[in-house]
PDB file of C-alpha atoms in Angstrom:
ATOM      1  CA  MET A  16    -101.586  80.827 -54.442  1.00 38.00           C
ATOM      2  CA  GLY A  17    -100.635  83.533 -52.002  1.00 43.00           C
ATOM      3  CA  GLN A  18     -97.726  85.916 -52.451  1.00 55.00           C
ATOM      4  CA  THR A  19     -95.989  85.245 -49.168  1.00 55.00           C
ATOM      5  CA  LEU A  20     -92.636  83.797 -48.115  1.00 53.00           C
ATOM      6  CA  GLN A  21     -92.631  81.130 -45.412  1.00 53.00           C
ATOM      7  CA  LEU A  22     -89.564  81.210 -43.132  1.00 48.00           C
ATOM      8  CA  GLY A  23     -90.206  78.539 -40.516  1.00 50.00           C
ATOM      9  CA  PRO A  24     -93.062  79.843 -38.359  1.00 49.00           C
ATOM     10  CA  LEU A  25     -92.733  83.336 -39.901  1.00 50.00           C
ATOM     11  CA  THR A  26     -94.803  84.380 -42.912  1.00 56.00           C
ATOM     12  CA  LEU A  27     -93.747  87.518 -44.802  1.00 59.00           C
ATOM     13  CA  PRO A  28     -95.651  89.140 -47.691  1.00 70.00           C
ATOM     14  CA  TRP A  29     -93.457  89.505 -50.765  1.00 71.00           C
ATOM     15  CA  LEU A  30     -94.556  93.148 -51.064  1.00 74.00           C
ATOM     16  CA  LEU A  31     -93.065  93.818 -47.628  1.00 79.00           C
ATOM     17  CA  ILE A  32     -89.818  92.195 -48.744  1.00 85.00           C
ATOM     18  CA  VAL A  33     -89.785  94.398 -51.872  1.00 87.00           C
ATOM     19  CA  PHE A  34     -90.330  97.445 -49.655  1.00 88.00           C
ATOM     20  CA  ILE A  35     -87.459  96.520 -47.333  1.00 90.00           C
ATOM     21  CA  VAL A  36     -85.067  95.807 -50.220  1.00 93.00           C
ATOM     22  CA  GLY A  37     -86.010  99.081 -51.893  1.00 92.00           C
ATOM     23  CA  TRP A  38     -85.601 101.032 -48.659  1.00 92.00           C
ATOM     24  CA  PHE A  39     -82.117  99.711 -47.892  1.00 94.00           C
ATOM     25  CA  ALA A  40     -80.889 100.014 -51.490  1.00 95.00           C
ATOM     26  CA  ALA A  41     -82.183 103.577 -51.826  1.00 94.00           C
ATOM     27  CA  THR A  42     -80.802 104.614 -48.450  1.00 95.00           C
ATOM     28  CA  HIS A  43     -77.375 103.169 -49.217  1.00 95.00           C
ATOM     29  CA  LEU A  44     -77.170 104.922 -52.596  1.00 95.00           C
ATOM     30  CA  ALA A  45     -78.409 108.281 -51.313  1.00 95.00           C
ATOM     31  CA  GLU A  46     -76.001 108.266 -48.357  1.00 95.00           C
ATOM     32  CA  ARG A  47     -73.101 107.304 -50.623  1.00 95.00           C
ATOM     33  CA  ILE A  48     -73.782 110.268 -52.926  1.00 95.00           C
ATOM     34  CA  ALA A  49     -74.252 112.610 -49.961  1.00 95.00           C
ATOM     35  CA  ARG A  50     -70.953 111.535 -48.381  1.00 94.00           C
ATOM     36  CA  LYS A  51     -69.088 112.390 -51.579  1.00 93.00           C
ATOM     37  CA  GLN A  52     -70.527 115.898 -51.248  1.00 93.00           C
ATOM     38  CA  GLY A  53     -69.669 116.085 -47.578  1.00 94.00           C
ATOM     39  CA  LEU A  54     -73.347 116.087 -46.606  1.00 94.00           C
ATOM     40  CA  LYS A  55     -75.493 114.174 -44.112  1.00 92.00           C
ATOM     41  CA  ILE A  56     -79.013 113.195 -45.076  1.00 94.00           C
ATOM     42  CA  GLU A  57     -80.119 110.859 -42.269  1.00 92.00           C
ATOM     43  CA  ARG A  58     -82.777 113.329 -41.120  1.00 93.00           C
ATOM     44  CA  HIS A  59     -84.264 113.567 -44.592  1.00 95.00           C
ATOM     45  CA  ILE A  60     -84.275 109.793 -44.987  1.00 93.00           C
ATOM     46  CA  TRP A  61     -86.375 109.323 -41.880  1.00 93.00           C
ATOM     47  CA  LEU A  62     -88.646 112.268 -42.687  1.00 95.00           C
ATOM     48  CA  ILE A  63     -89.265 110.877 -46.168  1.00 95.00           C
ATOM     49  CA  ALA A  64     -90.091 107.446 -44.754  1.00 92.00           C
ATOM     50  CA  LEU A  65     -92.479 108.960 -42.215  1.00 94.00           C
ATOM     51  CA  THR A  66     -94.087 111.192 -44.847  1.00 95.00           C
ATOM     52  CA  GLY A  67     -94.690 108.287 -47.206  1.00 93.00           C
ATOM     53  CA  LEU A  68     -96.058 105.910 -44.585  1.00 92.00           C
ATOM     54  CA  VAL A  69     -98.366 108.484 -42.989  1.00 94.00           C
ATOM     55  CA  ALA A  70     -99.709 109.599 -46.373  1.00 95.00           C
ATOM     56  CA  ALA A  71    -100.313 106.002 -47.499  1.00 93.00           C
ATOM     57  CA  ARG A  72    -102.147 105.205 -44.284  1.00 92.00           C
ATOM     58  CA  LEU A  73    -104.232 108.383 -44.169  1.00 93.00           C
ATOM     59  CA  ALA A  74    -105.279 107.958 -47.803  1.00 94.00           C
ATOM     60  CA  PHE A  75    -106.575 104.470 -47.034  1.00 92.00           C
ATOM     61  CA  VAL A  76    -108.338 105.620 -43.848  1.00 91.00           C
ATOM     62  CA  ALA A  77    -109.980 108.496 -45.743  1.00 91.00           C
ATOM     63  CA  GLN A  78    -111.215 106.087 -48.400  1.00 89.00           C
ATOM     64  CA  TYR A  79    -112.826 103.815 -45.800  1.00 89.00           C
ATOM     65  CA  ALA A  80    -113.559 106.411 -43.125  1.00 87.00           C
ATOM     66  CA  SER A  81    -116.982 104.969 -42.282  1.00 82.00           C
ATOM     67  CA  ALA A  82    -115.390 101.605 -41.457  1.00 83.00           C
ATOM     68  CA  TYR A  83    -113.056 103.174 -38.916  1.00 81.00           C
ATOM     69  CA  GLY A  84    -115.726 105.309 -37.259  1.00 74.00           C
ATOM     70  CA  SER A  85    -114.615 107.231 -34.202  1.00 64.00           C
ATOM     71  CA  ASN A  86    -112.200 104.572 -32.968  1.00 69.00           C
ATOM     72  CA  ALA A  87    -108.854 106.381 -33.109  1.00 71.00           C
ATOM     73  CA  TRP A  88    -106.943 103.235 -32.179  1.00 77.00           C
ATOM     74  CA  SER A  89    -108.201 101.389 -35.237  1.00 78.00           C
ATOM     75  CA  ILE A  90    -106.868 104.201 -37.416  1.00 83.00           C
ATOM     76  CA  ILE A  91    -103.325 103.799 -36.124  1.00 82.00           C
ATOM     77  CA  ASP A  92    -103.495 100.024 -35.809  1.00 79.00           C
ATOM     78  CA  ILE A  93    -101.569  99.227 -38.989  1.00 77.00           C
ATOM     79  CA  ARG A  94    -101.755  95.488 -38.398  1.00 77.00           C
ATOM     80  CA  ASP A  95    -104.815  95.442 -40.653  1.00 80.00           C
ATOM     81  CA  GLY A  96    -102.597  96.125 -43.687  1.00 81.00           C
ATOM     82  CA  GLY A  97    -104.567  99.132 -44.921  1.00 86.00           C
ATOM     83  CA  TRP A  98    -102.345 101.270 -47.194  1.00 87.00           C
ATOM     84  CA  GLU A  99    -102.562 103.276 -50.421  1.00 91.00           C
ATOM     85  CA  PRO A 100     -98.966 103.022 -51.719  1.00 90.00           C
ATOM     86  CA  ILE A 101     -99.432 105.448 -54.608  1.00 92.00           C
ATOM     87  CA  ALA A 102    -100.496 108.163 -52.175  1.00 94.00           C
ATOM     88  CA  GLY A 103     -97.299 107.502 -50.222  1.00 93.00           C
ATOM     89  CA  LEU A 104     -95.148 107.823 -53.356  1.00 93.00           C
ATOM     90  CA  VAL A 105     -96.892 111.076 -54.300  1.00 95.00           C
ATOM     91  CA  ALA A 106     -96.222 112.514 -50.832  1.00 96.00           C
ATOM     92  CA  ILE A 107     -92.560 111.528 -51.096  1.00 95.00           C
ATOM     93  CA  GLY A 108     -92.392 113.183 -54.513  1.00 95.00           C
ATOM     94  CA  ILE A 109     -93.768 116.409 -53.052  1.00 97.00           C
ATOM     95  CA  TYR A 110     -91.128 116.285 -50.290  1.00 96.00           C
ATOM     96  CA  VAL A 111     -88.339 115.880 -52.864  1.00 96.00           C
ATOM     97  CA  LEU A 112     -89.769 118.688 -55.004  1.00 96.00           C
ATOM     98  CA  ALA A 113     -89.787 120.941 -51.958  1.00 96.00           C
ATOM     99  CA  LEU A 114     -86.048 120.303 -51.503  1.00 95.00           C
ATOM    100  CA  TRP A 115     -85.377 121.462 -55.059  1.00 96.00           C
ATOM    101  CA  VAL A 116     -87.563 124.537 -54.632  1.00 96.00           C
ATOM    102  CA  ALA A 117     -85.636 125.383 -51.469  1.00 95.00           C
ATOM    103  CA  GLN A 118     -82.385 124.783 -53.389  1.00 94.00           C
ATOM    104  CA  SER A 119     -81.232 122.325 -50.733  1.00 94.00           C
ATOM    105  CA  LYS A 120     -77.765 120.854 -51.211  1.00 95.00           C
ATOM    106  CA  VAL A 121     -79.107 117.377 -50.436  1.00 95.00           C
ATOM    107  CA  ALA A 122     -81.741 117.493 -53.192  1.00 95.00           C
ATOM    108  CA  LYS A 123     -79.654 115.518 -55.710  1.00 95.00           C
ATOM    109  CA  ALA A 124     -78.769 112.672 -53.330  1.00 95.00           C
ATOM    110  CA  VAL A 125     -82.318 112.417 -52.015  1.00 95.00           C
ATOM    111  CA  THR A 126     -83.764 112.466 -55.539  1.00 96.00           C
ATOM    112  CA  VAL A 127     -81.520 109.648 -56.755  1.00 96.00           C
ATOM    113  CA  GLY A 128     -82.338 107.529 -53.712  1.00 95.00           C
ATOM    114  CA  THR A 129     -86.059 108.197 -54.067  1.00 95.00           C
ATOM    115  CA  ALA A 130     -85.981 107.317 -57.752  1.00 95.00           C
ATOM    116  CA  LEU A 131     -84.280 104.009 -56.973  1.00 95.00           C
ATOM    117  CA  PHE A 132     -86.837 103.181 -54.297  1.00 94.00           C
ATOM    118  CA  ALA A 133     -89.744 104.026 -56.620  1.00 93.00           C
ATOM    119  CA  ALA A 134     -88.224 101.876 -59.373  1.00 94.00           C
ATOM    120  CA  ILE A 135     -87.751  98.887 -57.068  1.00 94.00           C
ATOM    121  CA  TRP A 136     -91.209  99.261 -55.523  1.00 88.00           C
ATOM    122  CA  LEU A 137     -93.121  99.746 -58.773  1.00 90.00           C
ATOM    123  CA  GLY A 138     -91.047  97.139 -60.610  1.00 91.00           C
ATOM    124  CA  GLY A 139     -91.384  94.636 -57.788  1.00 86.00           C
ATOM    125  CA  SER A 140     -95.133  95.195 -57.516  1.00 83.00           C
ATOM    126  CA  ALA A 141     -95.565  94.761 -61.261  1.00 84.00           C
ATOM    127  CA  GLY A 142     -93.410  91.632 -61.218  1.00 82.00           C
ATOM    128  CA  LEU A 143     -95.414  90.077 -58.410  1.00 73.00           C
ATOM    129  CA  SER A 144     -98.630  90.809 -60.292  1.00 73.00           C
ATOM    130  CA  LEU A 145     -97.268  89.097 -63.402  1.00 73.00           C
ATOM    131  CA  LEU A 146     -96.061  86.086 -61.402  1.00 66.00           C
ATOM    132  CA  ALA A 147     -99.336  85.708 -59.503  1.00 62.00           C
ATOM    133  CA  PRO A 148    -101.381  82.714 -60.693  1.00 57.00           C
ATOM    134  CA  GLY A 149    -103.899  84.083 -63.156  1.00 55.00           C
ATOM    135  CA  ASN A 150    -106.166  81.059 -63.000  1.00 57.00           C
ATOM    136  CA  ALA A 151    -106.292  80.462 -59.246  1.00 78.00           C
ATOM    137  CA  SER A 152    -109.802  79.347 -58.465  1.00 87.00           C
ATOM    138  CA  LEU A 153    -111.877  77.815 -55.688  1.00 93.00           C
ATOM    139  CA  PRO A 154    -109.742  74.965 -54.276  1.00 93.00           C
ATOM    140  CA  GLN A 155    -110.812  71.363 -54.772  1.00 93.00           C
ATOM    141  CA  PHE A 156    -111.619  71.038 -51.093  1.00 95.00           C
ATOM    142  CA  THR A 157    -114.610  69.350 -49.473  1.00 95.00           C
ATOM    143  CA  GLY A 158    -115.213  69.282 -45.744  1.00 95.00           C
ATOM    144  CA  VAL A 159    -117.945  68.631 -43.230  1.00 95.00           C
ATOM    145  CA  ALA A 160    -119.601  71.578 -41.522  1.00 95.00           C
ATOM    146  CA  LEU A 161    -120.691  71.598 -37.897  1.00 95.00           C
ATOM    147  CA  ASP A 162    -124.268  70.927 -39.003  1.00 92.00           C
ATOM    148  CA  ALA A 163    -122.953  67.595 -40.393  1.00 92.00           C
ATOM    149  CA  LYS A 164    -123.500  68.622 -44.022  1.00 94.00           C
ATOM    150  CA  SER A 165    -120.775  68.367 -46.659  1.00 95.00           C
ATOM    151  CA  VAL A 166    -119.436  71.631 -48.107  1.00 95.00           C
ATOM    152  CA  SER A 167    -117.604  71.577 -51.441  1.00 96.00           C
ATOM    153  CA  LEU A 168    -115.847  74.824 -52.303  1.00 96.00           C
ATOM    154  CA  PRO A 169    -115.968  74.326 -56.118  1.00 95.00           C
ATOM    155  CA  ALA A 170    -119.733  73.833 -55.847  1.00 95.00           C
ATOM    156  CA  LEU A 171    -120.073  77.391 -54.482  1.00 95.00           C
ATOM    157  CA  LYS A 172    -119.149  78.912 -57.843  1.00 94.00           C
ATOM    158  CA  GLY A 173    -121.808  81.344 -59.014  1.00 93.00           C
ATOM    159  CA  GLN A 174    -121.613  83.681 -56.043  1.00 94.00           C
ATOM    160  CA  PRO A 175    -118.805  85.656 -54.381  1.00 96.00           C
ATOM    161  CA  VAL A 176    -117.083  83.490 -51.750  1.00 96.00           C
ATOM    162  CA  VAL A 177    -114.954  84.383 -48.722  1.00 97.00           C
ATOM    163  CA  VAL A 178    -112.926  81.510 -47.247  1.00 97.00           C
ATOM    164  CA  ASN A 179    -111.398  82.132 -43.836  1.00 97.00           C
ATOM    165  CA  LEU A 180    -108.724  79.786 -42.444  1.00 97.00           C
ATOM    166  CA  TRP A 181    -108.687  80.032 -38.665  1.00 96.00           C
ATOM    167  CA  ALA A 182    -108.319  78.314 -35.295  1.00 96.00           C
ATOM    168  CA  THR A 183    -109.783  78.966 -31.846  1.00 95.00           C
ATOM    169  CA  TRP A 184    -106.305  79.223 -30.257  1.00 95.00           C
ATOM    170  CA  CYS A 185    -105.283  82.027 -32.656  1.00 94.00           C
ATOM    171  CA  PRO A 186    -105.733  85.520 -31.053  1.00 94.00           C
ATOM    172  CA  PRO A 187    -105.952  87.499 -34.340  1.00 93.00           C
ATOM    173  CA  CYS A 188    -108.447  84.923 -35.649  1.00 95.00           C
ATOM    174  CA  ARG A 189    -110.658  85.580 -32.643  1.00 95.00           C
ATOM    175  CA  ARG A 190    -110.252  89.355 -32.933  1.00 93.00           C
ATOM    176  CA  GLU A 191    -111.306  89.484 -36.579  1.00 94.00           C
ATOM    177  CA  MET A 192    -114.214  87.038 -36.248  1.00 95.00           C
ATOM    178  CA  PRO A 193    -116.820  89.668 -35.195  1.00 94.00           C
ATOM    179  CA  VAL A 194    -115.864  91.753 -38.263  1.00 94.00           C
ATOM    180  CA  LEU A 195    -116.375  88.763 -40.545  1.00 96.00           C
ATOM    181  CA  MET A 196    -119.651  87.805 -38.889  1.00 96.00           C
ATOM    182  CA  GLU A 197    -120.991  91.351 -39.258  1.00 94.00           C
ATOM    183  CA  ALA A 198    -120.040  91.388 -42.950  1.00 94.00           C
ATOM    184  CA  GLN A 199    -121.754  88.024 -43.412  1.00 95.00           C
ATOM    185  CA  LYS A 200    -125.003  89.562 -42.161  1.00 94.00           C
ATOM    186  CA  THR A 201    -124.727  92.723 -44.266  1.00 93.00           C
ATOM    187  CA  HIS A 202    -123.715  90.878 -47.466  1.00 93.00           C
ATOM    188  CA  PRO A 203    -126.215  88.007 -47.820  1.00 92.00           C
ATOM    189  CA  ASN A 204    -125.210  87.522 -51.469  1.00 93.00           C
ATOM    190  CA  VAL A 205    -121.710  86.477 -50.384  1.00 95.00           C
ATOM    191  CA  ARG A 206    -120.971  82.990 -49.089  1.00 96.00           C
ATOM    192  CA  PHE A 207    -118.693  83.013 -46.045  1.00 97.00           C
ATOM    193  CA  VAL A 208    -116.967  79.742 -45.173  1.00 97.00           C
ATOM    194  CA  TYR A 209    -114.869  79.443 -42.001  1.00 98.00           C
ATOM    195  CA  VAL A 210    -112.526  76.468 -42.397  1.00 97.00           C
ATOM    196  CA  ASN A 211    -111.072  75.517 -39.018  1.00 97.00           C
ATOM    197  CA  GLN A 212    -107.525  74.212 -39.196  1.00 96.00           C
ATOM    198  CA  GLY A 213    -106.455  71.152 -37.233  1.00 91.00           C
ATOM    199  CA  GLU A 214    -108.757  71.248 -34.185  1.00 93.00           C
ATOM    200  CA  LYS A 215    -111.097  68.693 -32.680  1.00 93.00           C
ATOM    201  CA  PRO A 216    -114.823  69.148 -33.387  1.00 94.00           C
ATOM    202  CA  GLU A 217    -115.666  69.580 -29.687  1.00 94.00           C
ATOM    203  CA  ALA A 218    -113.340  72.562 -29.274  1.00 93.00           C
ATOM    204  CA  VAL A 219    -114.620  74.227 -32.433  1.00 95.00           C
ATOM    205  CA  LEU A 220    -118.267  73.656 -31.531  1.00 95.00           C
ATOM    206  CA  ARG A 221    -117.724  75.078 -28.054  1.00 94.00           C
ATOM    207  CA  TYR A 222    -116.261  78.297 -29.447  1.00 95.00           C
ATOM    208  CA  VAL A 223    -118.881  78.606 -32.197  1.00 95.00           C
ATOM    209  CA  GLN A 224    -121.698  78.323 -29.687  1.00 94.00           C
ATOM    210  CA  GLN A 225    -119.988  80.827 -27.422  1.00 94.00           C
ATOM    211  CA  ILE A 226    -119.856  83.618 -30.026  1.00 94.00           C
ATOM    212  CA  GLY A 227    -123.034  82.719 -31.936  1.00 93.00           C
ATOM    213  CA  MET A 228    -121.606  81.653 -35.293  1.00 93.00           C
ATOM    214  CA  SER A 229    -123.731  79.770 -37.811  1.00 91.00           C
ATOM    215  CA  PRO A 230    -122.769  76.057 -37.584  1.00 92.00           C
ATOM    216  CA  GLU A 231    -123.415  75.535 -41.295  1.00 93.00           C
ATOM    217  CA  SER A 232    -120.731  78.138 -42.109  1.00 95.00           C
ATOM    218  CA  VAL A 233    -118.002  76.439 -40.054  1.00 97.00           C
ATOM    219  CA  VAL A 234    -116.163  73.604 -41.811  1.00 97.00           C
ATOM    220  CA  LEU A 235    -113.725  71.221 -40.128  1.00 96.00           C
ATOM    221  CA  ASP A 236    -110.313  70.526 -41.644  1.00 95.00           C
ATOM    222  CA  GLY A 237    -108.573  68.370 -39.056  1.00 92.00           C
ATOM    223  CA  GLU A 238    -105.699  67.497 -41.404  1.00 92.00           C
ATOM    224  CA  GLU A 239    -105.149  71.138 -42.445  1.00 93.00           C
ATOM    225  CA  SER A 240    -105.331  70.024 -46.052  1.00 94.00           C
ATOM    226  CA  LEU A 241    -106.753  73.331 -47.291  1.00 95.00           C
ATOM    227  CA  SER A 242    -103.802  75.265 -45.847  1.00 91.00           C
ATOM    228  CA  ARG A 243    -101.417  73.054 -47.784  1.00 91.00           C
ATOM    229  CA  MET A 244    -103.564  73.223 -50.889  1.00 91.00           C
ATOM    230  CA  VAL A 245    -103.499  77.021 -51.043  1.00 88.00           C
ATOM    231  CA  GLN A 246     -99.926  77.219 -49.675  1.00 83.00           C
ATOM    232  CA  GLN A 247    -100.935  79.388 -46.731  1.00 83.00           C
ATOM    233  CA  ARG A 248     -99.661  78.304 -43.319  1.00 81.00           C
ATOM    234  CA  ALA A 249    -100.281  81.573 -41.470  1.00 85.00           C
ATOM    235  CA  LEU A 250    -103.469  82.031 -39.477  1.00 92.00           C
ATOM    236  CA  PRO A 251    -105.704  83.796 -40.054  1.00 93.00           C
ATOM    237  CA  THR A 252    -105.696  83.785 -43.832  1.00 93.00           C
ATOM    238  CA  THR A 253    -108.703  84.900 -45.846  1.00 95.00           C
ATOM    239  CA  LEU A 254    -109.236  84.131 -49.535  1.00 95.00           C
ATOM    240  CA  PHE A 255    -111.619  86.145 -51.718  1.00 95.00           C
ATOM    241  CA  PHE A 256    -113.243  84.678 -54.846  1.00 95.00           C
ATOM    242  CA  ASP A 257    -115.556  86.363 -57.336  1.00 94.00           C
ATOM    243  CA  ALA A 258    -118.759  84.843 -58.685  1.00 93.00           C
ATOM    244  CA  GLN A 259    -116.800  83.073 -61.432  1.00 93.00           C
ATOM    245  CA  GLY A 260    -114.772  81.245 -58.789  1.00 93.00           C
ATOM    246  CA  LYS A 261    -111.565  83.178 -59.520  1.00 92.00           C
ATOM    247  CA  GLN A 262    -109.338  84.164 -56.603  1.00 91.00           C
ATOM    248  CA  VAL A 263    -109.173  87.952 -56.554  1.00 90.00           C
ATOM    249  CA  ALA A 264    -107.362  88.627 -53.277  1.00 88.00           C
ATOM    250  CA  VAL A 265    -105.750  86.954 -50.297  1.00 88.00           C
ATOM    251  CA  ARG A 266    -105.093  88.464 -46.896  1.00 89.00           C
ATOM    252  CA  SER A 267    -102.626  86.776 -44.532  1.00 86.00           C
ATOM    253  CA  GLY A 268    -103.169  88.357 -41.145  1.00 87.00           C
ATOM    254  CA  GLU A 269    -105.921  90.049 -39.231  1.00 90.00           C
ATOM    255  CA  LEU A 270    -108.665  91.864 -41.130  1.00 91.00           C
ATOM    256  CA  SER A 271    -110.219  95.115 -39.968  1.00 90.00           C
ATOM    257  CA  LYS A 272    -113.639  96.293 -41.086  1.00 91.00           C
ATOM    258  CA  ALA A 273    -111.905  98.615 -43.556  1.00 92.00           C
ATOM    259  CA  THR A 274    -109.611  96.024 -45.153  1.00 92.00           C
ATOM    260  CA  LEU A 275    -112.464  93.531 -45.332  1.00 94.00           C
ATOM    261  CA  THR A 276    -114.598  96.179 -47.065  1.00 92.00           C
ATOM    262  CA  GLN A 277    -111.760  96.793 -49.513  1.00 92.00           C
ATOM    263  CA  HIS A 278    -111.500  93.117 -50.444  1.00 93.00           C
ATOM    264  CA  LEU A 279    -115.256  92.681 -50.673  1.00 94.00           C
ATOM    265  CA  GLU A 280    -115.282  95.499 -53.208  1.00 92.00           C
ATOM    266  CA  GLN A 281    -112.686  93.584 -55.211  1.00 89.00           C
ATOM    267  CA  ILE A 282    -115.056  90.664 -55.640  1.00 90.00           C
ATOM    268  CA  GLN A 283    -117.719  93.115 -56.795  1.00 72.00           C
ATOM    269  CA  VAL A 284    -119.952  93.005 -53.760  1.00 52.00           C
ATOM    270  CA  GLU A 285    -122.841  95.401 -53.741  1.00 48.00           C
ATOM    271  CA  ARG A 286    -122.719  97.498 -50.604  1.00 43.00           C
TER     272      ARG A 286
END
């Protein structure tokens, strides 16, 4: 269900793989053309990469500025996965245009490399969208919550649902939990379900009581069957479903307030 590649204990998003492939292919082609002209373009390659990444990040931060507040560290903490790729491509395009305006000798090589990267990135993104399961829905999973009541995910259809796969031993799981709990309070029309993976009830209950989570929202999955069902081994992983039970987004890795807000918007949550 998720667009990630599992390499042993390492989980990589396919979009990141597309980015890396595009970067190396574009760099190789641009440098090859530049060498034939007796030119060096390493400086431009790194400046273009920096320009694109900074623009993509700043565009996302600007869009969700209220979620970042005055915490400068959260703005530069890119582990939350908050990017606006199109803004990055536009910034790179402006950089390339500036080279032509300045009549730089490296403009041709840089342009060809940039065009190849854009083609690989846009083509790869479109391909992944087409290959993504169009009918992924609430998994056929039923577990027992800490209040001893049974929770069936398919039965939650009719309201937006956020399913978080987590464990108490997982540092990013613990770091993102306050963000999820705050969103649960501010979005009462959304059902949040925290499915613990592979731990004993006593350990989970101890942690839940420590941070003040709602026991009825915490579901035990001692066999980690939900992780296998949705093909997501990385923790934390958060799945977002709209009111029709359709999976709209999946986030493998730590959520920030901004990226959580972004995904809640995707399941049409009223803010």
